Every structure is written in C-alpha cells, then in structure tokens.
Amino acid sequence: MIDYNSSLSGDKDLSAILVIFGGTGDLTHRKLMPALYNMLLDGLVPDHLQVVAIGRRDKSEEEYRSEVRASMDKYSRNKVDEKIWSRLNDMIRYYRFDFRDHDGYSDLKTYLEELDKNSETKGNRIYYLAVAPEYFETIVLGLHKSNMVKTAKGWSRLVIEKPFGKDLITARQLNQKLLEVFEEKDIYRIDHYLGKDMIQNIMVLRFTNSIFESIWNNKYIDNIQISLTEKLGVGTRGGYYEHSGAMRDMIQNHIMQILSLVAMEPPVNLKTDSIRTEKLKVIEAIEEITPEFLRDNLVFGQYGKGVIDGKPVVGYREEENVPKDSGTETFVALKLHINNFRWAGTPFYIRTGKRLGSYGAEIVIQFKNMPNLLYFNDNNIQEPNLLVIRIQPSVGVFFQFNTKDFISHHGIVPTKMDTSYESPYQGNTPEAYERLIYDILRGDSTLFSRWDEVEAAWTVADKIIGYREQSKVKFPNYDAGSMGPIRATTLLAKDGREWWNI
Ligand code: BG6
C-alpha cells in the first residue's frame, strides 16, 4: 500500500503530462499503464494528468488505447472496472514519432504545449525513458535542443530505467550528458526494488523498534544474508542479459540498495538527501575488494539444463540470443565486509541467481549464539536467533527464538514467529511502479538512486566484473533447479555457516 506519510520534497503540484518514450514497449504495457490504472482506482492520479505515449509505429489513438486496454486485463493487479478504465482511456494520447529524429522534437513540443492549454497541465513534464539504454542520450539531447526542459513553464523531470551505464566509465559519461540538461534533483533513476513495500519497511523496522536497533551491530549479529533467487531463466531477454549478467542485472543495483538499507546508520531526518547520504556511506565502507579476496569469497555460476517444478528446462547457453560458449554469469554469491564501527567483523553474504530451485527475496539476520553452557537440544546445539525480512513471495517478518521443548520435556526447541503472508502479487510487483510513479508526480526522489550511490555501486561492481573477466570458471556449473554451484555452499561452510532457506 502507498504510504502517505513518507517525506515530501520538492514540488507538490501533481498536474503534468507524462511523456512515455517507448509507449508501445513491454515496460509500458506490463508495468506503467497497469500502475496508472491502479493509481486511478486508489484515487492517486490527479485530474489534470495526461499521458502521451510515443511510438514509431503508425496507429490511431483508438488502436493504441485498445491495445493498452487488452494489456490491462493481462497485467493489472485489480480487475478492470470499465468506469475507471474510461477515465484512463481519456487521458491517453498516442503520438507517432521516431525519437532518433531530432527535427521532430519541435513538433512534439508544440503538441505538448497545445495539450497544456486544453488540459491545465501547467507546463509540467515527466519524460519517462522506457527505451533501450542506448537511446537515453539521444532523447535527452533532443529534448534539450528543442528547449523542452529548462524553458518549460512548469517543472520537468526525467525518469530512466536501468541499466545506468555498463560500468563506472560509461555510467559517468551518461550521467555527465544527463546533467548537462537536467539537474540531479530532477533525475529519477528507477530501481524498482525500492518501490517494494518490505524494502521500504527495512528502515521502519530498524528505526522504530528498540529491540532491533539496540542489537543491530557486530556485537550481536553473527552474519547477514541477502538472497534474491529466481526460478525463471532469461526467457526472451538473452540479448540484453548476455551483456549484463547477474552482476549488472541484480548486484550493482538491487542488492547494493538493499545492503545499504540494512546496514546504514539512522539518518538525521527523513529528507531524501539525509537518507541517501547514509546509504552511500555503507557502499563506501565496503572493504577493499582485491583479487586475492575475491578468489576465496566470490562464486560465479551459469545454469545448465535441469528441472524446475517438474518441468525440464534448457541451460543458459541454449536460450534464445545466447552464444553457445557464453561466459556470462547467471549466479553470483559473494562475501563482503563493511568496515565501520557498527559492522567490522560481521560478514554479509549475498547471492542471486536465475533458474534456481526456489524463488524469493529475503534478508536473514543471524544473531550470535549465547554461550552454549546451559541448554541444548537433542543435537547438542543451540539454534541461533534469526530475523528474516521477507520481501517476496511472502511479505513480512519471521523471527526464530528458543523455548523449552514441552513435548520431550527436556532440552530446547526453536520457536518460529511468522507475521508474513503470501502476497498475491508476485515478483516485479505492479505496486512498486504505482508507488514510484506517484512519487515522481509529487517530486519525492527518496526511493530513487542518487548519482553518487550509483557511482559507488559501480566502483564495487567493476572490481568484481573485472575479476570475472580474468578468472576462468568452467560453465555451466550448476543445474537448473539446484541452489547454484557447490562452491556457493562452501563459501559459507568454510566459515562454519550455512545459507538459511527459511
Ligand atoms: C530486474 C532484472 O531488474 O529484476 C530481472 O532485470 C529480474 O532480470 C527482475 O528478473 C527481478 O525483479 P522481481 O521484482 O521480479 O524480483
């Protein structure tokens, strides 16, 4: 659910024209339009919002609207109510235009200005780049040359999806281009994980519960595990994934963001920059990553064929648009240290992978055991206290603690307290986009990545990717349906630990 109490910053006028470059693409149909529909349903869309979908294909407004209507049936999390749909239908315009053609921007500008006059959108613009990253610069330059950014009467915001560059150098170059046209405060870099409820809940859990925050440090926490595991393979995205791999696809962005939220210091207030500054410090405090360290603490994997949910699936190299000798990783497991007073000595284990035996996103906080002197269970061990923040598919918090074993009347048993529930909306939830679009409209960039966060994350990711390119791992090295390469298990076992699959 949308949290109306979160911090507001910037302009609160919600009237705007949302200009979607890539209006006929997958993202628009699957996420953006359904998000707008559900926002309308929840009363979160201002009366004066207009949506201009830009596409290259020749089609009438009516044709486009009926395509979106069909997507709504497939992807909306709520059943489509015709009355609400007709309101969205009326807001949507289709504008045919090849955004690579810089001469066409002035016509687009005139078109948007006309729309302003008829719709009271006050010159406010959101330019949403739902296109392949190689077009980001072209579009931003086109907007700039036609004075569609800074001279607009209202405000202009730019929204970009990942990947933000393919390494530190390209990310810096791209950022430089964007900053020549937009101010940092007007750039919304989407990391859809930040739109997920439980990710936002991390700060609430930590900073409103003294029982957690007082022991949230290296004195009491043995280790922290962050796992984002998927059963899905790369599907039709082989072309993109081949140049991305799990490092660029999941670690550089989603996992780094989660790590920051789990490990950050309390911000002085809930202002966007106060939060982002604390998050940044975490990434900056990651212990120097050397090739020697990576040799022992990093595991790359690529899936071979196997069985998922009883069905045989092909290996990564047999997927569409993937070379037969691909060296791209579909799995990463890594140990990291955050070298600051709170965390020195407590390892963070992170892992992500495709075509694994289980699907889920969760953070496991394993507390240190008490001295093992008084009570034991039958195996003569004390189960640790575990706090699990479940992001998906269940959403909520799980806590494990020890109690007396009332059945055998001797020893202790772990008791499990679980507040989580099965979310009906799986994965890349539409709600995440609802929340994010709503925040863009009201000018709150807290749930988006600031440039220095992206830069710090690339600094870390680049070292790991560089190491990957030098080291020769024999792929494929795990079967689809398993939990990754054996070395991922040894990574923890050699420290006397294990991955918790709660
Ligand atoms: C995307 C990645 O950012 O996140 C995908 O590009 C991945 O490869 C997806 O599948 C996972 O998101 P979610 O919300 O389904 O966990």
CSV table of C-alpha atoms in Angstrom, one decimal, residues 245 296 420 438:
chain,number,residue,atom,x,y,z
A,245,GLY,CA,24.9,-11.0,-16.3
A,296,ASP,CA,38.2,-17.1,-1.9
A,420,SER,CA,4.4,-12.9,6.9
A,438,TYR,CA,3.2,8.5,-7.6
